mmCIF file of C-alpha atoms and ligand atoms in Angstrom:
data_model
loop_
_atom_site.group_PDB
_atom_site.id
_atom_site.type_symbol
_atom_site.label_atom_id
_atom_site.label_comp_id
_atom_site.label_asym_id
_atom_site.label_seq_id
_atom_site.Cartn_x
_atom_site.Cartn_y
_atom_site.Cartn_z
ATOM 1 C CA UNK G 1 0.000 0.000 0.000
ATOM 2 C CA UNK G 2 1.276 3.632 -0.691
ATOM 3 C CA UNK G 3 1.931 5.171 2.455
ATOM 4 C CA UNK G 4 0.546 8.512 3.313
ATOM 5 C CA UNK G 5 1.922 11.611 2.406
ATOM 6 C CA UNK G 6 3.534 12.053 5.253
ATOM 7 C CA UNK G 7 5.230 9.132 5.681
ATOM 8 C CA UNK G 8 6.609 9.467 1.831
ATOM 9 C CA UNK G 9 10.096 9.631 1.811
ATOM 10 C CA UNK G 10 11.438 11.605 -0.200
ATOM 11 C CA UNK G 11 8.147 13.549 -0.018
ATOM 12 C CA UNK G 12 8.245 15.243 -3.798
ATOM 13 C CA UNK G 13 6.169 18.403 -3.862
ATOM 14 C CA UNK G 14 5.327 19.948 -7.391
ATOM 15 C CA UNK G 15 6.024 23.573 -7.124
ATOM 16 C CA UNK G 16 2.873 25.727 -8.298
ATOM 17 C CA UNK G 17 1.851 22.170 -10.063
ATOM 18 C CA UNK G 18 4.226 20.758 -12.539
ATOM 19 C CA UNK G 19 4.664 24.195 -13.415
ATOM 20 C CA UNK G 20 8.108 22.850 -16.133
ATOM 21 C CA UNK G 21 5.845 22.036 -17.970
ATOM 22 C CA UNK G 22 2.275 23.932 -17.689
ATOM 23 C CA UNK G 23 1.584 27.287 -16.301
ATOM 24 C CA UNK G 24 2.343 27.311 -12.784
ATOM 25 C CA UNK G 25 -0.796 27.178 -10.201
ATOM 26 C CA UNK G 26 -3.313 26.548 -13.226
ATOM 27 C CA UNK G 27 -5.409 23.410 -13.133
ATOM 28 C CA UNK G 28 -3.527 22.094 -15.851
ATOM 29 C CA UNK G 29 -0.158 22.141 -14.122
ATOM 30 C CA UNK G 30 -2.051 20.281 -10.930
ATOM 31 C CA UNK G 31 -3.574 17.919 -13.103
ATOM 32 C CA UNK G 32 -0.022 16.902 -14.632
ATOM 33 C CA UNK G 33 1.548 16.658 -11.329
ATOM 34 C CA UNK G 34 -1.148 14.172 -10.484
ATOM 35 C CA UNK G 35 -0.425 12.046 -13.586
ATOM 36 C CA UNK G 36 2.971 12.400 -12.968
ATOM 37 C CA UNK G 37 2.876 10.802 -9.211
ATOM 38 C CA UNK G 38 3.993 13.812 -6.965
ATOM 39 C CA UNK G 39 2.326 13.051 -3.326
ATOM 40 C CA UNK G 40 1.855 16.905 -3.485
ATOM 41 C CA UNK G 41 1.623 19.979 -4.915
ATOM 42 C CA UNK G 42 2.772 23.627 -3.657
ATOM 43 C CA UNK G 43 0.993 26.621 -4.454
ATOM 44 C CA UNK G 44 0.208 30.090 -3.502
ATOM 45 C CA UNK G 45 -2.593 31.962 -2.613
ATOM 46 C CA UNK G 46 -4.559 35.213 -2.245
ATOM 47 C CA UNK G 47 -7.283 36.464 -1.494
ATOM 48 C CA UNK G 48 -10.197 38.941 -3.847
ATOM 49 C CA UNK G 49 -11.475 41.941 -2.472
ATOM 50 C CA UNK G 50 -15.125 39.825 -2.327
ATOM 51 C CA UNK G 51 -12.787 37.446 -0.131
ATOM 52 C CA UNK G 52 -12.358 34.830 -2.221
ATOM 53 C CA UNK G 53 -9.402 32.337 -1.998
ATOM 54 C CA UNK G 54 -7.855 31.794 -4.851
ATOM 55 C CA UNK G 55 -4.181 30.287 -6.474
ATOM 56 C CA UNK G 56 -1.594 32.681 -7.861
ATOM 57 C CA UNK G 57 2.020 33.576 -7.132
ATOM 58 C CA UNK G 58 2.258 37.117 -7.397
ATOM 59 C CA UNK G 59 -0.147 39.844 -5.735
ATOM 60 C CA UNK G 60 -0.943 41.030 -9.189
ATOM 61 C CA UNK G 61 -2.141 39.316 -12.304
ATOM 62 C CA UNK G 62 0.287 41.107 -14.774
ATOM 63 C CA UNK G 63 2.618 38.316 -15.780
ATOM 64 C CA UNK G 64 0.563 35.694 -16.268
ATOM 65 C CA UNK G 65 -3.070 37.227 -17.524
ATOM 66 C CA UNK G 66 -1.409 40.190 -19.016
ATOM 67 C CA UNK G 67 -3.637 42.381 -16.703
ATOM 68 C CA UNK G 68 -2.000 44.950 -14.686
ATOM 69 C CA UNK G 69 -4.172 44.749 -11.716
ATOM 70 C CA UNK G 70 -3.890 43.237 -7.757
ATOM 71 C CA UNK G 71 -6.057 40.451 -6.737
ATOM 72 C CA UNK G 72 -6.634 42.355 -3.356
ATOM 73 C CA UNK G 73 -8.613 45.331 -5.866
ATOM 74 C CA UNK G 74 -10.348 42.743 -8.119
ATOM 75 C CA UNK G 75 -13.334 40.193 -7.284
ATOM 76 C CA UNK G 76 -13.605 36.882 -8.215
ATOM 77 C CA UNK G 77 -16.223 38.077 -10.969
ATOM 78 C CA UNK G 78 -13.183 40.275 -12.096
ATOM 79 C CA UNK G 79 -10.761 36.951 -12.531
ATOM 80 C CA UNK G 80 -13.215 34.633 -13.881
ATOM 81 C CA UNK G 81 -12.391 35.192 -17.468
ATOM 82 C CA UNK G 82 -8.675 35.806 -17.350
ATOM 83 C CA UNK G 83 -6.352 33.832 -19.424
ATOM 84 C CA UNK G 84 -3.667 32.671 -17.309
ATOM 85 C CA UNK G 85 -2.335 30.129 -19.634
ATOM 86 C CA UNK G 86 -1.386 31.892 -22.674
ATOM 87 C CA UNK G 87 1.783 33.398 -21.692
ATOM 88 C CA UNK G 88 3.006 29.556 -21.333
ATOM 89 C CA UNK G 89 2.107 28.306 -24.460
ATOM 90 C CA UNK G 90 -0.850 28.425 -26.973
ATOM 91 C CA UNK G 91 -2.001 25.078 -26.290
ATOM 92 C CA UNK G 92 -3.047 26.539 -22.476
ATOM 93 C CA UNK G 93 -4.988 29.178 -23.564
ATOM 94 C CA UNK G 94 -7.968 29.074 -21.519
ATOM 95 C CA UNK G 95 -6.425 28.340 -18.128
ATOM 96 C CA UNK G 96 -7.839 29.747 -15.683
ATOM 97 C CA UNK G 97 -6.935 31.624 -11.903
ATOM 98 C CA UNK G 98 -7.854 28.809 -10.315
ATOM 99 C CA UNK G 99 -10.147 29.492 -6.913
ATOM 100 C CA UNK G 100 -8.702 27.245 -3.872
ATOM 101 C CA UNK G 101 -11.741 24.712 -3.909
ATOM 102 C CA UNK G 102 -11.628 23.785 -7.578
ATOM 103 C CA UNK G 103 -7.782 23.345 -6.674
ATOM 104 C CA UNK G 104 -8.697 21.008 -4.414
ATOM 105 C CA UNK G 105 -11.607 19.203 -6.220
ATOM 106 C CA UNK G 106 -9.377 18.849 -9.301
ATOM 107 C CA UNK G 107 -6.751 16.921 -6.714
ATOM 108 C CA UNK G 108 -9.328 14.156 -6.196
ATOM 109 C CA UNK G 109 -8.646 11.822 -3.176
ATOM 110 C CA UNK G 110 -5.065 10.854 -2.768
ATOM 111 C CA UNK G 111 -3.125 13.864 -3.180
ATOM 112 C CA UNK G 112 -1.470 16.385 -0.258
ATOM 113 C CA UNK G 113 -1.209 20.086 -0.766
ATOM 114 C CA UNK G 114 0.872 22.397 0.521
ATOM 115 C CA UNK G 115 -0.616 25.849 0.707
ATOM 116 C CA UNK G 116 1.506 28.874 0.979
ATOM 117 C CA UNK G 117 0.185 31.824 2.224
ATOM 118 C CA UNK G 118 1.155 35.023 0.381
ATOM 119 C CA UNK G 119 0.483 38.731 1.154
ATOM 120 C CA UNK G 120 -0.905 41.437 -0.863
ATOM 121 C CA UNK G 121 -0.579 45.491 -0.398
ATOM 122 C CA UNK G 122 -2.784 45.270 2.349
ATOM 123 C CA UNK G 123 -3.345 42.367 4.686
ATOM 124 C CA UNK G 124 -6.069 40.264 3.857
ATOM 125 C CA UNK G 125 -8.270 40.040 6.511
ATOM 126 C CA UNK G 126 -9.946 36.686 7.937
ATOM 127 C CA UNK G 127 -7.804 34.836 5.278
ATOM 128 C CA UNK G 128 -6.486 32.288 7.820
ATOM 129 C CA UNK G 129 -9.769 31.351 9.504
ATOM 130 C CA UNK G 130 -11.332 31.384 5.758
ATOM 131 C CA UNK G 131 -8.827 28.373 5.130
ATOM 132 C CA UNK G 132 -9.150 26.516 7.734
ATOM 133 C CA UNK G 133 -12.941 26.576 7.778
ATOM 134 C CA UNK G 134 -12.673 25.749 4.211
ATOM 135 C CA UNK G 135 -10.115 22.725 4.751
ATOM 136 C CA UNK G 136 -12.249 21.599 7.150
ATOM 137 C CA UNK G 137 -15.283 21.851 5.814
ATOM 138 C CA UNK G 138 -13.825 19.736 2.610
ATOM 139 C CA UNK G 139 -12.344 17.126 4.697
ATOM 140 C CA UNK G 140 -8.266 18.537 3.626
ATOM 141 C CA UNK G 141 -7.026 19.189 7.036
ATOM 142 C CA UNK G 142 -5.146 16.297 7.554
ATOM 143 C CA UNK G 143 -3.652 16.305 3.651
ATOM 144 C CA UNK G 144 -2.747 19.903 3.944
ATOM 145 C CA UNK G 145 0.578 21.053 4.650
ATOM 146 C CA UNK G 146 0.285 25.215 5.103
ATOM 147 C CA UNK G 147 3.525 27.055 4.753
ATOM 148 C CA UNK G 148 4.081 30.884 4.532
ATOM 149 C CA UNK G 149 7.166 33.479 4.968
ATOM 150 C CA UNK G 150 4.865 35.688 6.715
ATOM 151 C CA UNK G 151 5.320 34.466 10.624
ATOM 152 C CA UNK G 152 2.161 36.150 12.232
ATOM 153 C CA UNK G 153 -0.194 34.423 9.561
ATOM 154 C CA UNK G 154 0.630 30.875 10.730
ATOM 155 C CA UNK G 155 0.531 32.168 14.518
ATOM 156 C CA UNK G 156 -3.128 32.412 13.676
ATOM 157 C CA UNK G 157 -3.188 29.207 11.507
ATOM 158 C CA UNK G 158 -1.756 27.454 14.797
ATOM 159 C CA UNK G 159 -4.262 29.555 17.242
ATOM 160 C CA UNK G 160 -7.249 28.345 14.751
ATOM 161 C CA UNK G 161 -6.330 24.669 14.711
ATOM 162 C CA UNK G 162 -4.185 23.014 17.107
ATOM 163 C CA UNK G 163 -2.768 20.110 15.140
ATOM 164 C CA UNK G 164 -2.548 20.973 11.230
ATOM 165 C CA UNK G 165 0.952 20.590 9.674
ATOM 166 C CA UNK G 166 3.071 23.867 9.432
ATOM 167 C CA UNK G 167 5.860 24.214 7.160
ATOM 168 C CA UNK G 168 8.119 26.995 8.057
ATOM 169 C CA UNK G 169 9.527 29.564 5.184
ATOM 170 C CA UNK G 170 12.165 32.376 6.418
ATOM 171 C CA UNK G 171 13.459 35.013 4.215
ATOM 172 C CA UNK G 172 16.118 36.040 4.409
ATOM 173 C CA UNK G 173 17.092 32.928 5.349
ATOM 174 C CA UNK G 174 18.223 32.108 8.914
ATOM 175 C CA UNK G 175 18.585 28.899 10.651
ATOM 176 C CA UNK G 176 18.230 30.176 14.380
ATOM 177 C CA UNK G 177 15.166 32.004 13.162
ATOM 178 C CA UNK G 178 13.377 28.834 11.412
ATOM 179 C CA UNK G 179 14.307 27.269 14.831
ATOM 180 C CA UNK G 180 12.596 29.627 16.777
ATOM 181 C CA UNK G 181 9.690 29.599 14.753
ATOM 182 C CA UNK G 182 9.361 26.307 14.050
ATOM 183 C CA UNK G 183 9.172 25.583 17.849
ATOM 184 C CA UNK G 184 6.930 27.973 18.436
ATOM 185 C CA UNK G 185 4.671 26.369 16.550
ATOM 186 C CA UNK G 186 5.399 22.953 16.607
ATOM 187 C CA UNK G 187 5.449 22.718 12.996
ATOM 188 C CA UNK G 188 5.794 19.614 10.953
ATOM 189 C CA UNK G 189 8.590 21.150 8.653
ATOM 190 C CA UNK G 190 11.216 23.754 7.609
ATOM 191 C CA UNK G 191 11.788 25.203 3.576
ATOM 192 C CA UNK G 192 15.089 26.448 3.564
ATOM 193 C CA UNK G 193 16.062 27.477 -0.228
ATOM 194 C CA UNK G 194 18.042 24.386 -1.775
ATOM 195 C CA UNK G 195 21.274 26.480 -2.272
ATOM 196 C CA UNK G 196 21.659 26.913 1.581
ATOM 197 C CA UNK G 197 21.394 23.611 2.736
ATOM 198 C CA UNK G 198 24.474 21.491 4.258
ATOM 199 C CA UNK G 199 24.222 18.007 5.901
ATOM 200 C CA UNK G 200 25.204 20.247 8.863
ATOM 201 C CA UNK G 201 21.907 22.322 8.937
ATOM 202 C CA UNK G 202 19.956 18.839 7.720
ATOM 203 C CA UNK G 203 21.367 17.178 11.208
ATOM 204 C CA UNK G 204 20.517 20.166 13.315
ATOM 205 C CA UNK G 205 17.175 20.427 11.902
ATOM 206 C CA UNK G 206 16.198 16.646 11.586
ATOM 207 C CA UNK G 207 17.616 16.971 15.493
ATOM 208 C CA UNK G 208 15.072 19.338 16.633
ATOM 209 C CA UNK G 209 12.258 17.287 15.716
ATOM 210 C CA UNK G 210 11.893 19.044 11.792
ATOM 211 C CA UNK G 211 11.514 17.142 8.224
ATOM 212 C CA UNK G 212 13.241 19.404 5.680
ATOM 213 C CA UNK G 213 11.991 20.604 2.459
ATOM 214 C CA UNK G 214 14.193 22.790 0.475
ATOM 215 C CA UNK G 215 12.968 24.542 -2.358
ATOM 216 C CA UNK G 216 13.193 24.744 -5.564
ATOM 217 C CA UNK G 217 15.509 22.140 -7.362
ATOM 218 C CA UNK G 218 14.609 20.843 -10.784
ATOM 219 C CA UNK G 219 18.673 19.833 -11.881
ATOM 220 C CA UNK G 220 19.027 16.100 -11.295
ATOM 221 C CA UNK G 221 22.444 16.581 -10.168
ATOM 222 C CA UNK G 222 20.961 18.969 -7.349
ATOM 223 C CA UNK G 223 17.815 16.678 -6.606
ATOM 224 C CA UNK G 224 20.641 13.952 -5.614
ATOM 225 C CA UNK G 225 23.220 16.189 -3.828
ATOM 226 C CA UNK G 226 20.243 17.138 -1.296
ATOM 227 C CA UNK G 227 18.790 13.196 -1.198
ATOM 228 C CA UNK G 228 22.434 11.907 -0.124
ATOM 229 C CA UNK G 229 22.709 14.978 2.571
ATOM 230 C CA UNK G 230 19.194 13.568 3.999
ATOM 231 C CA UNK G 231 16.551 15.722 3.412
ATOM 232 C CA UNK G 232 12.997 14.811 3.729
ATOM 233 C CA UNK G 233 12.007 15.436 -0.061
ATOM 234 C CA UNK G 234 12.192 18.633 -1.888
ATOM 235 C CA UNK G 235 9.722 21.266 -4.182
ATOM 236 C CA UNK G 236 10.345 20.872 -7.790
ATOM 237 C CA UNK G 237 9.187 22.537 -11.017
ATOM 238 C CA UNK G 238 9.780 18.999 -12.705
ATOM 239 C CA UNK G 239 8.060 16.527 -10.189
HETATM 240 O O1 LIG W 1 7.173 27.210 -0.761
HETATM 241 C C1 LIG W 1 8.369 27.137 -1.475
HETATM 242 C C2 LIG W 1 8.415 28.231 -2.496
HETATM 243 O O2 LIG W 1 7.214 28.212 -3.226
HETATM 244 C C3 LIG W 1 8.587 29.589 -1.887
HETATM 245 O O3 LIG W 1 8.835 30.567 -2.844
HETATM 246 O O4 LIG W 1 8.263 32.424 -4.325
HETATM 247 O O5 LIG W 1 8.069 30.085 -5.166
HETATM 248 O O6 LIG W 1 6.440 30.956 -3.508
HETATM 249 P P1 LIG W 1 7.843 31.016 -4.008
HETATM 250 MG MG1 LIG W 2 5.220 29.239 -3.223
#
């Protein structure tokens, strides 16, 4: 039997999908990391001004609709036509900006996310207890991972639900910082950008009680280099 996403070692997490080769955090990309086997996928998300969760990288839709506008100033009404597949390739023309639950509907039964929280111009208010309601509600909370470089938002992730995997993102990076942090909120994991990490920093992590995930490596050579130092899996463009 496959064992659980968290017990997958090495635990390989499609960054924004299998966003090599598909536009990143589109249903298409989540659909090929699916075919492809990944136990999970990454992605990002933000929330509308009619708060509405939905998957993107950036605050603003400019490099991959072509619209030079922020998600915090549109509604979902406002993204529902964009094209955010085009600037990949013809053949995606048509992809959408994907809202959080048809992320999750297109991952069917099997699959693990990890969410990552990003910030807008302003904060976006109830964001955290929208998730968490919503993971719940959809029966995710024990396949989600939920990761985010902004500290205070997974404070309240970890006030709203007591037991839900935490990944820990610093930037810069800083290993006495993702310590702190990651104790503080007794979080599952730690992301420390691939280029930083030493079997030094995997020991002292793996010894306080942290799985570690760097991010992003797509070179084989690279994939291997952090598998022989011991890390728990990795994020990759090419899962
Ligand atoms: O979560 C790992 C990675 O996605 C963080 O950076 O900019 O790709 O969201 P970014
Ligand atoms: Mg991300």
């Amino acid at each position: 039997m496959t064992p659980r996403w968290s017990e997958r070692r090495p635990l390989i997490i499609a960054h924004r999908g299998a966003s090599a080769d598909a536009p990143e955090n589109t249903l298409a990309a989540f659909q090929l990391a699916r075919r492809r086997g990944a136990a999970m996928v990454e992605f990002d998300i933000h929330q509308t001004s009619d708060r509405r969760l939905v998957v993107l990288h950036d605050p603003t839709l400019t490099r991959t609709t072509g619209v030079r506008a922020t998600v915090a100033d549109c509604s979902l009404a406002d993204l529902a036509d964009l094209d955010a597949g085009s600037w990949f390739g013809p053949r995606f023309a048509g992809q959408r900006v994907p809202t959080l639950e048809a992320v999750l509907a297109a991952l069917g039964p099997r699959m693990a996310v990890n969410i990552e929280l990003k910030s807008g111009p302003r904060p976006y208010p109830g964001l955290e207890v929208r998730l968490v309601t919503m993971l719940r509600r959809l029966g995710w909370l024990r396949r989600a991972l939920i990761s985010s470089f902004h500290f205070d938002r997974l404070v309240r992730v970890r006030r709203l639900h007591p037991t839900v995997a935490i990944g820990i993102l610093v930037h810069p990076w800083s290993l006495t910082t993702a310590i702190a942090r990651a104790r503080r909120l007794a979080a599952w994991s730690i992301h420390p950008p691939a280029r930083e990490v030493t079997a030094a920093l995997v020991n002292r992590l793996h010894a306080g009680g942290v799985l570690v995930l760097p991010y992003t490596v797509d070179r084989p050579e690279e994939k291997a280099r952090l598998l022989r130092l011991g890390v728990d899996g990795f994020f990759t463009n090419d899962p």
